[in-house]
Short mmCIF file of C-alpha atoms and ligand atoms in Angstrom, two decimals:
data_model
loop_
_atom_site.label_atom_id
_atom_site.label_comp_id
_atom_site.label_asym_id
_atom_site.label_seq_id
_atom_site.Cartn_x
_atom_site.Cartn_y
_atom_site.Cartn_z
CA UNK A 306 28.42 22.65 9.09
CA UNK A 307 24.98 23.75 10.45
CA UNK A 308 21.87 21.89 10.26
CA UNK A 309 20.93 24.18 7.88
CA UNK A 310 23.98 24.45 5.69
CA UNK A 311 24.35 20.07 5.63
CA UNK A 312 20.44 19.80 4.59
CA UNK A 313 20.69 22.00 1.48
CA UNK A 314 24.02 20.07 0.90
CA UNK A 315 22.57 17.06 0.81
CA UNK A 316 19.51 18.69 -1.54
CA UNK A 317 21.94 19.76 -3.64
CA UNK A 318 24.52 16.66 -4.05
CA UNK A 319 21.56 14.31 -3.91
CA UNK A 320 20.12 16.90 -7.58
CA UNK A 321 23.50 16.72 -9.09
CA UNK A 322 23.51 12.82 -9.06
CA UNK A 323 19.90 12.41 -9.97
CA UNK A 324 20.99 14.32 -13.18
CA UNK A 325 23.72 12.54 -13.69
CA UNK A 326 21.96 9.11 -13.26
CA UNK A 327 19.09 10.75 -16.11
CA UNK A 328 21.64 12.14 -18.55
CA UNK A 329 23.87 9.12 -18.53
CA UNK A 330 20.82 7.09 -19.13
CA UNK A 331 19.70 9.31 -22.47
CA UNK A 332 16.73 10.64 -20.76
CA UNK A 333 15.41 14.29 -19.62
CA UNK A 334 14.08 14.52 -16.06
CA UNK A 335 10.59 14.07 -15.87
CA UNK A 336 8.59 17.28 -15.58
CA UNK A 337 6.32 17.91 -13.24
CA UNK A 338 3.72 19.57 -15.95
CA UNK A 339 3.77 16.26 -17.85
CA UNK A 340 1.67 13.29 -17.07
CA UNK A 341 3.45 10.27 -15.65
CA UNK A 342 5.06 7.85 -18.03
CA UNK A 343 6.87 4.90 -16.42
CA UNK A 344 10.33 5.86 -16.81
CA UNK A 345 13.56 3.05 -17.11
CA UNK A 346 15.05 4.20 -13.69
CA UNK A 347 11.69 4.48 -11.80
CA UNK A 348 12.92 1.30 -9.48
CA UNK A 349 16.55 1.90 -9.95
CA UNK A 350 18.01 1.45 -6.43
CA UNK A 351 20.32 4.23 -6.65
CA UNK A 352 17.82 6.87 -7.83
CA UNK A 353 14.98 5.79 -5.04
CA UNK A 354 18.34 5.66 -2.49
CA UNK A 355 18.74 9.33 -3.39
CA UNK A 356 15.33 10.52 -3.95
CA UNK A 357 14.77 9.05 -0.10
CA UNK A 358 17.64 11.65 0.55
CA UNK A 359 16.74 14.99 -1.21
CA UNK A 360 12.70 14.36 0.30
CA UNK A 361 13.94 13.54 3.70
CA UNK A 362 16.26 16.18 3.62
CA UNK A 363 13.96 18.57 1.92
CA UNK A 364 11.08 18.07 4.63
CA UNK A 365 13.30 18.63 7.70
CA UNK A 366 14.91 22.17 6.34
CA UNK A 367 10.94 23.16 5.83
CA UNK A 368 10.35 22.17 9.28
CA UNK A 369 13.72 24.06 10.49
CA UNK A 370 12.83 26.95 8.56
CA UNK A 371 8.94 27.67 8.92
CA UNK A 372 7.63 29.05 11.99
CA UNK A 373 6.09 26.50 14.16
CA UNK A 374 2.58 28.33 14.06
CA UNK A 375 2.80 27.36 9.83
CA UNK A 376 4.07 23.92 10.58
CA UNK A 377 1.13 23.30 12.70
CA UNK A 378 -1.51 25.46 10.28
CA UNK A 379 -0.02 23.15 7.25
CA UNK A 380 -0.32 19.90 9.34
CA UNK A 381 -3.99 20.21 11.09
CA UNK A 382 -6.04 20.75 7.96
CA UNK A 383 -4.59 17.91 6.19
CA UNK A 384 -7.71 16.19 5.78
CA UNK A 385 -8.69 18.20 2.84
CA UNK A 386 -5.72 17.03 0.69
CA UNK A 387 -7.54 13.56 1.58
CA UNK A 388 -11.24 15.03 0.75
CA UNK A 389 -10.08 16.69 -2.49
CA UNK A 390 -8.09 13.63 -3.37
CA UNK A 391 -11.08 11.39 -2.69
CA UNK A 392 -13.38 13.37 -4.84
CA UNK A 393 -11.80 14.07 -8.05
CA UNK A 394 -10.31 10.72 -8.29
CA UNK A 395 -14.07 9.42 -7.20
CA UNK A 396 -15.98 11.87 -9.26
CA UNK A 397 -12.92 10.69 -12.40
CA UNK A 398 -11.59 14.30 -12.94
CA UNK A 399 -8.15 12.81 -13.99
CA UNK A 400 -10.05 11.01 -16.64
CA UNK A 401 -11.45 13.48 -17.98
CA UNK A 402 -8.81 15.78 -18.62
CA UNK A 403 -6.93 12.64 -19.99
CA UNK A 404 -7.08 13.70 -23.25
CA UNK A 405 -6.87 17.56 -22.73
CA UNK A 406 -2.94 18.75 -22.95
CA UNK A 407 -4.17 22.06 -22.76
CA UNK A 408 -6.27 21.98 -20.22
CA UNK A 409 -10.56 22.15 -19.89
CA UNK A 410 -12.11 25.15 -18.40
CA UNK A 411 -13.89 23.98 -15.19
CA UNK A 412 -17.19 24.83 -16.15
CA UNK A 413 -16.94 21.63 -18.31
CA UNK A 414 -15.06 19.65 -15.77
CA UNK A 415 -18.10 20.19 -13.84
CA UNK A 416 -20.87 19.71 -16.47
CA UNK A 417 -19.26 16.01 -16.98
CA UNK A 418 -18.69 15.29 -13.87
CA UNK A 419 -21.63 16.48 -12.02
CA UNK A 420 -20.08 18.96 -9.70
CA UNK A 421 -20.13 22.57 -9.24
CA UNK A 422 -18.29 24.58 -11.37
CA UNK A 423 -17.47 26.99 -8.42
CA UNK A 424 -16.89 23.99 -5.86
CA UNK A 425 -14.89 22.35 -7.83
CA UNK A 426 -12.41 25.28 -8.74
CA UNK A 427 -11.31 25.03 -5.46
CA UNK A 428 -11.10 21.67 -5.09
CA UNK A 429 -9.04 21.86 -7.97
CA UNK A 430 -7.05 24.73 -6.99
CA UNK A 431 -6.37 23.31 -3.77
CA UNK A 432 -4.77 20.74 -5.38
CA UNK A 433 -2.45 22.37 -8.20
CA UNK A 434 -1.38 24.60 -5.55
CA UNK A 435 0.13 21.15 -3.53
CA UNK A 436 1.04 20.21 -6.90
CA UNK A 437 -1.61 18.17 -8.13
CA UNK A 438 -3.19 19.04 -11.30
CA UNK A 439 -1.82 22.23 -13.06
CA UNK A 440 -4.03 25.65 -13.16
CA UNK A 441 -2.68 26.72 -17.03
CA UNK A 442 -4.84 30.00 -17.11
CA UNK A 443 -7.61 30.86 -14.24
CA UNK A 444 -10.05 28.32 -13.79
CA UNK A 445 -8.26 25.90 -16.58
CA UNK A 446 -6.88 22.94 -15.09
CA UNK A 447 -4.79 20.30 -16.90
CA UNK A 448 -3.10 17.26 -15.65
CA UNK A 449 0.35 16.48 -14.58
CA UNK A 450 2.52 14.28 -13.76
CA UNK A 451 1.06 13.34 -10.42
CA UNK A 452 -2.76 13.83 -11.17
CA UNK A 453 -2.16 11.43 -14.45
CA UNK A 454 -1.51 8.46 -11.94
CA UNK A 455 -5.18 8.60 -10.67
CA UNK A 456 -6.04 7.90 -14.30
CA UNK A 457 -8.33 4.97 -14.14
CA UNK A 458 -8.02 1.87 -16.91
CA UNK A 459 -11.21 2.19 -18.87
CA UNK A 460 -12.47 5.16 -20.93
CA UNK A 461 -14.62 7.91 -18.96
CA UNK A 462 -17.73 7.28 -20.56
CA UNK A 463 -17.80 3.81 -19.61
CA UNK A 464 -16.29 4.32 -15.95
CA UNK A 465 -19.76 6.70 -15.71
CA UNK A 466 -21.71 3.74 -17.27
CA UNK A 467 -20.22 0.96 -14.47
CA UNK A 468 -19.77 2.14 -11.03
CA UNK A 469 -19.01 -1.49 -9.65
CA UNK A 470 -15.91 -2.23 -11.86
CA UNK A 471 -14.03 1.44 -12.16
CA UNK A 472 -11.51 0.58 -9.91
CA UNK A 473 -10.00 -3.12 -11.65
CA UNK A 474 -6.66 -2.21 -12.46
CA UNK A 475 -6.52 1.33 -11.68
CA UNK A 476 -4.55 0.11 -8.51
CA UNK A 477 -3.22 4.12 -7.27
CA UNK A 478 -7.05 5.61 -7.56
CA UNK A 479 -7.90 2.32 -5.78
CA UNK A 480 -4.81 3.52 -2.86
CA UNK A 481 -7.05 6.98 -2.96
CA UNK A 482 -10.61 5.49 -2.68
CA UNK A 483 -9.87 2.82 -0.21
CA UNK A 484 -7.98 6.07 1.55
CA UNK A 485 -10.59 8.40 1.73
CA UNK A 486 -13.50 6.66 1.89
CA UNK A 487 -13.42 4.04 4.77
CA UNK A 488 -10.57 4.93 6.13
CA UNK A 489 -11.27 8.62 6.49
CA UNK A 490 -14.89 8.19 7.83
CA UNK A 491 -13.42 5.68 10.20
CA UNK A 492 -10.77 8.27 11.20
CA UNK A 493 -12.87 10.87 12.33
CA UNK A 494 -13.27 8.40 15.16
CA UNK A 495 -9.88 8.12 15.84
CA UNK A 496 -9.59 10.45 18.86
CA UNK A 497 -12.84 9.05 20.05
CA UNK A 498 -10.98 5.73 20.16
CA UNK A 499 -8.00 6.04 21.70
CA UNK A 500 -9.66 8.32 24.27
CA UNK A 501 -12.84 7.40 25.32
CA UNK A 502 -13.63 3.92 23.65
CA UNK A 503 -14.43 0.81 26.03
CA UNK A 504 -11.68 -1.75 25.75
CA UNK A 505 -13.97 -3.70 23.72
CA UNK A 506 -14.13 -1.90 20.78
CA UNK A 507 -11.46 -3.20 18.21
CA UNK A 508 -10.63 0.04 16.19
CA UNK A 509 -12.26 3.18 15.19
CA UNK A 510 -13.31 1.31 11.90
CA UNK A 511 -15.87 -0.40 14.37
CA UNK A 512 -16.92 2.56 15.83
CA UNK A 513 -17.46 4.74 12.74
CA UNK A 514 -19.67 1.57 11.22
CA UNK A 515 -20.88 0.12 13.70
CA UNK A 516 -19.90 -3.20 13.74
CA UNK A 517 -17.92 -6.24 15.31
CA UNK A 518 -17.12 -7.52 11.92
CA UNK A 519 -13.51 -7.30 11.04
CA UNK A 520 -12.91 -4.71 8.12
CA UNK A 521 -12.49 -8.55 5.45
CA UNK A 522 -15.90 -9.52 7.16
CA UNK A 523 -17.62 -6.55 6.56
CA UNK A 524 -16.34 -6.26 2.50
CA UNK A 525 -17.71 -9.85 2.17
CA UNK A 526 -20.98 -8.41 2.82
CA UNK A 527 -23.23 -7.76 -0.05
CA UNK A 528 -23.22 -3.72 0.49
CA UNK A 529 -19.95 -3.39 0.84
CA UNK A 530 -18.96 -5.74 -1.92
CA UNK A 531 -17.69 -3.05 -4.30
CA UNK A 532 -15.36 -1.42 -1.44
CA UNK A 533 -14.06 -5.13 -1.13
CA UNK A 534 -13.54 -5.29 -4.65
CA UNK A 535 -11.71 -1.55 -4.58
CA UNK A 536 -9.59 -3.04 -1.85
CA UNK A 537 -7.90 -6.15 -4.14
CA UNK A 538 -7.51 -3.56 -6.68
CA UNK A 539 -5.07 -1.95 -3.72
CA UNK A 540 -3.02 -5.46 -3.03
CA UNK A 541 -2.98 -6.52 -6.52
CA UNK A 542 -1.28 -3.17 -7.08
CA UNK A 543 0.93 -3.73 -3.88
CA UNK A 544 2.43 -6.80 -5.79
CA UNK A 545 3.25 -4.66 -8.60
CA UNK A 546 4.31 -1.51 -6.88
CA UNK A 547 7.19 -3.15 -5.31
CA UNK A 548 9.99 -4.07 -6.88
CA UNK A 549 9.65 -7.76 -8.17
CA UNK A 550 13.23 -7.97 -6.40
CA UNK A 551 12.00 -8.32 -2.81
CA UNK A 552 10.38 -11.36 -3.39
CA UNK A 553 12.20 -13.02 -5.94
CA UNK A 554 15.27 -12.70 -4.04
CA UNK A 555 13.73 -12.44 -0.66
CA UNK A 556 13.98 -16.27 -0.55
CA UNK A 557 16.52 -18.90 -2.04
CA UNK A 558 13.51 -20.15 -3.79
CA UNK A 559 15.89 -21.46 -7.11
CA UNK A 560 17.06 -24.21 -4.11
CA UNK A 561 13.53 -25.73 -3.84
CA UNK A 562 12.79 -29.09 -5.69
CA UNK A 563 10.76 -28.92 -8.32
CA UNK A 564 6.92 -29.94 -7.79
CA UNK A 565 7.45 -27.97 -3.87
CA UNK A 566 4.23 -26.73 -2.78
CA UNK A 567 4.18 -22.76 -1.71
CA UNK A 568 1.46 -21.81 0.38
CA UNK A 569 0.50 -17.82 0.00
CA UNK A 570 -1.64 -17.79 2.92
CA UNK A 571 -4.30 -14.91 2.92
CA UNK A 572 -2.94 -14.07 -0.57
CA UNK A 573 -5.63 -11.67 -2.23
CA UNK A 574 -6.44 -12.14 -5.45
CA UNK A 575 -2.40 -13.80 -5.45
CA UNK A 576 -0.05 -10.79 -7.07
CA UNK A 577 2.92 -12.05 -4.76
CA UNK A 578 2.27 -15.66 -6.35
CA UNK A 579 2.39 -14.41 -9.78
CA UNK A 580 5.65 -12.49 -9.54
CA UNK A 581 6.79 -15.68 -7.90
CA UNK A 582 5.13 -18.16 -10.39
CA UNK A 583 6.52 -16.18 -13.40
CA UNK A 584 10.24 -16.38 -11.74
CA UNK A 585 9.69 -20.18 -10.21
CA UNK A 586 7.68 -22.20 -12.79
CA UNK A 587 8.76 -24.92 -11.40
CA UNK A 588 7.02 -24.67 -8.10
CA UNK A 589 3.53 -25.14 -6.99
CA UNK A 590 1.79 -22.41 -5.57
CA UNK A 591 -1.72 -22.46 -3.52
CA UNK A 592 -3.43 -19.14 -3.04
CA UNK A 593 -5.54 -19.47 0.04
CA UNK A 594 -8.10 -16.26 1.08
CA UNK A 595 -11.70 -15.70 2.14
CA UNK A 596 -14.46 -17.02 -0.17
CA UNK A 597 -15.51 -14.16 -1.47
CA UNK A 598 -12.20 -12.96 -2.55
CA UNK A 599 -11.26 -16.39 -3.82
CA UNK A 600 -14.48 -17.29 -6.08
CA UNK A 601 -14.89 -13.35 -7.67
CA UNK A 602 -11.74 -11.54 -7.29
CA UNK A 603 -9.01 -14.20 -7.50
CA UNK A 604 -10.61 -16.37 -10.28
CA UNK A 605 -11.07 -13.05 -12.31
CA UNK A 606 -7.54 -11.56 -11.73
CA UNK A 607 -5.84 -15.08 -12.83
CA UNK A 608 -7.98 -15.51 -15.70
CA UNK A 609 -6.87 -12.06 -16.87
CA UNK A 610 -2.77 -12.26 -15.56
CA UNK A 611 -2.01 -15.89 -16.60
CA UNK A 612 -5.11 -18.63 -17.21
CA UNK A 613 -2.43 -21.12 -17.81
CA UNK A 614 -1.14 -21.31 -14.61
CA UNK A 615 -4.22 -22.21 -13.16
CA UNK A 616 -5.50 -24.58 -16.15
CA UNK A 617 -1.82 -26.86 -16.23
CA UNK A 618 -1.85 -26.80 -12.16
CA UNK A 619 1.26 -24.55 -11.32
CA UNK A 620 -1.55 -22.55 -9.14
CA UNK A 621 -4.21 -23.25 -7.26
CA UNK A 622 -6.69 -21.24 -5.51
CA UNK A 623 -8.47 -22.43 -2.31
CA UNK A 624 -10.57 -20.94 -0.19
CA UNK A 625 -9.13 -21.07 3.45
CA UNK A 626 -9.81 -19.45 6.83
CA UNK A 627 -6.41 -18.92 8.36
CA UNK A 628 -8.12 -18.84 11.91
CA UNK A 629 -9.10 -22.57 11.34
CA UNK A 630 -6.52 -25.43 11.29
CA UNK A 631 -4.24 -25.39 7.82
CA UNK A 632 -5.08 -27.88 5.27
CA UNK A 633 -1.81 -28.02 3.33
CA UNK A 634 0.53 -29.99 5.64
CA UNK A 635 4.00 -29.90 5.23
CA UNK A 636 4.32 -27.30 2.77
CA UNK A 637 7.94 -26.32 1.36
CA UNK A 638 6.63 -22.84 2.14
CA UNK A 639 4.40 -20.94 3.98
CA UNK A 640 4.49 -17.15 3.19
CA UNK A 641 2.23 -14.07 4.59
CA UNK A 642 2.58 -10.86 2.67
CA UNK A 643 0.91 -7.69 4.48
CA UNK A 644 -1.01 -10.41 6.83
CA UNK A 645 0.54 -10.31 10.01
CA UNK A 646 0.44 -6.67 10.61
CA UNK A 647 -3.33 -6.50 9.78
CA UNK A 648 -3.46 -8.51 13.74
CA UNK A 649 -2.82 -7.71 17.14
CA UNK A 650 -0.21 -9.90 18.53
CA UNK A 651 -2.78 -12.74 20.04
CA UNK A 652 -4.33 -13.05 16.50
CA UNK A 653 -1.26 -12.94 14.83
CA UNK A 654 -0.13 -16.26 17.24
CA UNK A 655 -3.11 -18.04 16.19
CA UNK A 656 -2.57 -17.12 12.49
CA UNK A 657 1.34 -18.72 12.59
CA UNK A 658 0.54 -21.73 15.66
CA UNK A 659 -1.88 -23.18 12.72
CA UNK A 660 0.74 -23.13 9.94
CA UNK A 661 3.63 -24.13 12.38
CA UNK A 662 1.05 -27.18 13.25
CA UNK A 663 1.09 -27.95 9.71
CA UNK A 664 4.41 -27.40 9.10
CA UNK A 665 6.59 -30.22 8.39
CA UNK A 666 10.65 -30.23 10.17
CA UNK A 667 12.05 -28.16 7.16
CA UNK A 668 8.99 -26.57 6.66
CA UNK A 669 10.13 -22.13 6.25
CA UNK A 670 7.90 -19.33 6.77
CA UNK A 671 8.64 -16.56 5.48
CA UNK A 672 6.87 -13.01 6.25
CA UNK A 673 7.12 -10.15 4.22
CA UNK A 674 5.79 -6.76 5.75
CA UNK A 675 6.96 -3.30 6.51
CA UNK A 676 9.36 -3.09 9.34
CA UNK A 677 8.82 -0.34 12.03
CA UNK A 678 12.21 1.86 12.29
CA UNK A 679 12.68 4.12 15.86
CA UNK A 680 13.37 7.97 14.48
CA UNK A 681 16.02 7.97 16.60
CA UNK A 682 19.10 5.92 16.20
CA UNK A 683 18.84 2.34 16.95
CA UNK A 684 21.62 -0.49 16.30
CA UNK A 685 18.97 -2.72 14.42
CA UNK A 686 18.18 0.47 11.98
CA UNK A 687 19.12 1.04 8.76
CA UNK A 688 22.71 2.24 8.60
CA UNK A 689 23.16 6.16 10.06
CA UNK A 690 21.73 9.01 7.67
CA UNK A 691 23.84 11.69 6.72
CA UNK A 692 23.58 14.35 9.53
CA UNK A 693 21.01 16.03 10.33
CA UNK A 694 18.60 13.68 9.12
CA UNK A 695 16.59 11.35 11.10
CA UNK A 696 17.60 7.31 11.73
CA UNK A 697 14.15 6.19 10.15
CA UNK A 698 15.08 9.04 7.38
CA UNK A 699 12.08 10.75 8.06
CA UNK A 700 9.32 10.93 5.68
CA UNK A 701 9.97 8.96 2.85
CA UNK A 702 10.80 6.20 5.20
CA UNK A 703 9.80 5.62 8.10
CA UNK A 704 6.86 8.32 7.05
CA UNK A 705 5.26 5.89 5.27
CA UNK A 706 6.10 3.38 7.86
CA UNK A 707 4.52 5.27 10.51
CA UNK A 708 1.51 6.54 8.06
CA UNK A 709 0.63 2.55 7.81
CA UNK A 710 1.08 1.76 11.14
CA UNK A 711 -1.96 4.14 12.55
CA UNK A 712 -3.57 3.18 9.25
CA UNK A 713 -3.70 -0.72 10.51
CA UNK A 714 -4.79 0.56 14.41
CA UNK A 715 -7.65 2.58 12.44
CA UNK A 716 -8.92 -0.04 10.36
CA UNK A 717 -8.18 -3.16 12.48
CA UNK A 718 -6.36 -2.92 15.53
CA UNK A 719 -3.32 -4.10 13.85
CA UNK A 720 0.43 -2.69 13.85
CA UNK A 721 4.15 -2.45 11.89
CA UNK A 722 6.23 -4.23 13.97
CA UNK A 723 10.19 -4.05 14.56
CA UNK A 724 12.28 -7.28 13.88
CA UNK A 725 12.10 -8.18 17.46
CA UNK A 726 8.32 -7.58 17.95
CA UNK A 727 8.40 -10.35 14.83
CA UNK A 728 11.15 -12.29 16.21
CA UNK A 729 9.07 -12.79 19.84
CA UNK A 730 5.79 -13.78 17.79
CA UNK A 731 8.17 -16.19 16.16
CA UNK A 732 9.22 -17.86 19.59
CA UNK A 733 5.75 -17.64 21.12
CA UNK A 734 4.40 -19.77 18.16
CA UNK A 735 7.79 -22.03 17.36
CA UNK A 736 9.18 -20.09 14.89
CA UNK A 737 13.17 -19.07 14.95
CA UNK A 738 14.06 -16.00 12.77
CA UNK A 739 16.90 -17.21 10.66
CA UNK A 740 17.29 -13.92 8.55
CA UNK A 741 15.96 -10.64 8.24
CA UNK A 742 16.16 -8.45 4.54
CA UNK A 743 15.28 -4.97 5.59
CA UNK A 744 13.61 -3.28 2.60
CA UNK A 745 10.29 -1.07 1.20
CA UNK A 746 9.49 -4.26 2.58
CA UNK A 747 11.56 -6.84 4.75
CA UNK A 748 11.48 -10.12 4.29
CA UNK A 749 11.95 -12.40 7.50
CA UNK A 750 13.11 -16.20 6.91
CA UNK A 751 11.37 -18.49 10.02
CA UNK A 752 12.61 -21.99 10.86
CA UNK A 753 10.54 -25.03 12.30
CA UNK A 754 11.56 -25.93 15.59
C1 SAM B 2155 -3.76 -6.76 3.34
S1 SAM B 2155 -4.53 -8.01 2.40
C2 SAM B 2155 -3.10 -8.89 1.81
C3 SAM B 2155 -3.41 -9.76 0.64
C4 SAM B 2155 -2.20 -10.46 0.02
N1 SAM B 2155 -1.42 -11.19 0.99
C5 SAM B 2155 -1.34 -9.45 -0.71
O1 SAM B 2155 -0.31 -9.06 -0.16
O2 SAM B 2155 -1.71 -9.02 -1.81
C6 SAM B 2155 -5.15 -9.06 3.64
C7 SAM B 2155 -5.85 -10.28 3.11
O3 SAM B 2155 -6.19 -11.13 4.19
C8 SAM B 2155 -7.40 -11.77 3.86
N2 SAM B 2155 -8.02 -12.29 5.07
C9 SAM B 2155 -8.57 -11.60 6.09
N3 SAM B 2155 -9.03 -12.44 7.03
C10 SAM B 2155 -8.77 -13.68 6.60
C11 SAM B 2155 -8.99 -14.98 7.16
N4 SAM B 2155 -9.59 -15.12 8.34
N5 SAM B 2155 -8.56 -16.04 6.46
C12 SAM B 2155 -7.97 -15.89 5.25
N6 SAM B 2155 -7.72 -14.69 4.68
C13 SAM B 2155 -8.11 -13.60 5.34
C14 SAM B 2155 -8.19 -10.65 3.22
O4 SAM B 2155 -9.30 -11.11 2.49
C15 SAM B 2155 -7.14 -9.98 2.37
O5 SAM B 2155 -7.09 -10.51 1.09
#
């Protein structure tokens, strides 16, 4: 078969079975003009496994197809998807056609949002033409199904009212303002960087603000306090946006004695530790971070998730530098989640020598983080893609892979790593990798030794 012929086979196979999986289940496929309602086989392995399919497949036969010269006149603008992303989920235009089925002529999306009318047709237009937002009649935009997840969690009169607070629990317009705020401005320094930038400077972050402080540093300052507090809204919604699954079964934690103490080192505001604490009440957890994210963010998140775990002990949250020596010694567990690939490899070895110092003989660490896949084929991939497709499966993979990987070199000189760019900071710090889950995120298993 050619290229061509197997990728619109696989498009077309991939459709058939996601409308099997939907009618067997009782439910319509969700339309693209609706807004976004979780839906029972959202995580269901099988769908996602397929999905990855018809969007990996479906990218590569518009790159086979289009002319290069469009490829490349697609790819180089991109930044405006971020800058019309970042300013209608900043500005709350999802909000305020929450209510409006039918749509709101943009003259009033501007008049309550502040922006003009003109301007912001385009903006808007932009969008609905990449599928965001829906233009029902000229200049009347509506919601769907992808715009509606930038909805934010409190009504728009009172996210106008509150600037500092707009982004608790609205965790995807968090993703978008945490996107195309910092992290854009400190892109446009990203060429700079790698180019021109004395070996000094850590990442373009430090360039574009001017600063030595890491990226945590510089949210614990006062002006940046309420990008800090936009950022845990992005973690806390990390905990919830994978499936539950990875960690629960990431680790035989059912095997640990009750009363065990589980260290989440660098945990955020602790959304791995709930999902954990919820499954394993019989453990101890202690959720270890910066000051500022312990005594504001964490304190507020666990008095809204679950008070009672911190009032009858099962949690505990501690504030803890994990540059300075560990203070729980001989923990059951030590786990990082989305830690070690904030790090180049030196601080990442300080980071795990402390804990393994700590650690007692049976002592595990386990990491979970995104593991970096080769797009061509490797033996310690994931299992061959259909042909023609990619080994990393292209976009929806190891596109998102990739995407985070120059996201961590722009914001802190960190990087994905492969399992044996984890296994060597394993033996460098006296760590053996005992076992490797490959996932949306893989889970690696460390011994003391
Ligand atoms: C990418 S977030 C991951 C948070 C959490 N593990 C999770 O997955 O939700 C990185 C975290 O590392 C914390 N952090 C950065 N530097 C730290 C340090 N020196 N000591 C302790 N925590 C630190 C940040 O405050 C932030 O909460």
């Amino acid at each position: 078969m050619s290229p061509l012929a197997s990728l619109t086979s696989i498009i077309s196979s991939g459709v058939q079975t996601l409308e099997y999986a939907y009618s067997d289940h009782g439910v319509p496929f969700p339309s693209l003009d609706e807004p976004y309602c979780p839906g029972p086989l959202d995580n269901d392995a099988a769908v996602t496994a397929t999905t990855h399919l018809i969007v990996a497949a479906a990218y590569q036969l518009i790159a086979t197809v289009r002319l290069p010269i469009a490829t490349i006149h697609d790819y180089a603008p991109s930044m405006y998807m971020s800058s019309a992303l970042g300013l209608v989920t900043d500005v709350e235009v999802p909000d305020v056609l929450k209510d409006e089925p039918a749509g709101l002529h943009v003259d009033a999306i501007g008049a309550k949002v502040d922006v003009d009318p003109g301007k912001l047709a385009r903006v808007l237009r932009y969008l609905a033409t990449r599928h965001v937002f829906r233009e029902v009649t000229p200049n009347v935009f509506a919601n769907n199904r992808i715009s509606s997840a930038l909805v934010k969690n409190q009504p728009f009169q009172q996210l106008k009212a509150k600037k500092s607070i707009n982004y608790d629990g609205a965790t995807t317009a968090a993703i978008v303002g945490h996107m195309t705020d910092e992290s854009q401005i400190s892109n446009s320094f990203f060429i700079e960087y790698l180019r021109d930038a004395p070996k000094d400077v850590e990442a373009p972050f430090h360039l574009a603000f001017k600063t030595k402080l890491t990226l945590w540093e510089w949210y614990e300052e006062p002006s940046n306090r309420v990008r800090g507090r936009r950022f845990a809204n992005v973690m806390a919604g990390d905990g919830e946006r994978f499936p539950a699954t990875i960690f629960i079964e990431g680790f035989e934690w059912s095997s640990l004695e009750a009363g065990s103490i589980v260290v989440d080192v660098g945990g955020g505001v602790g959304s791995v530790t709930l999902t954990l604490a919820k499954a394993f009440p019989q453990l101890k957890y202690i959720v270890q971070d910066l000051r500022e994210v312990i005594d504001d963010q964490a304190q507020q998140y666990w008095e809204q998730k679950s008070p009672q775990s911190i009032s009858d002990g099962t949690v505990v949250l501690q504030t803890h530098n994990f540059f300075k020596p560990q203070p729980v010694k001989d923990a059951v567990v030590y786990f990082l989640r989305g830690i070690i690939h904030n790090w180049t490899d030196a601080m990442s070895i300080t980071i795990l020598k402390h804990l393994r110092v700590a650690a007692g003989p049976s002592s595990k660490l386990v990491i979970f983080d995104m593991l970096m896949l080769y797009a061509c084929p490797d033996p310690a991939g994931l299992p061959p893609p259909p042909y023609p497709l990619l080994a990393n499966l292209g976009l929806p993979v190891g596109g998102f892979i990739t995407s985070f990987d120059l996201h961590m070199l722009n914001m802190l000189n960190g990087q994905e790593r492969t399992v044996n760019q984890f296994m060597a900071l394993g033996e460098a710090t006296g760590w053996k990798l005992e076992d490797v889950k490959p996932g949306a995120l893989g889970v690696l298993v460390f011994s003391a030794v």
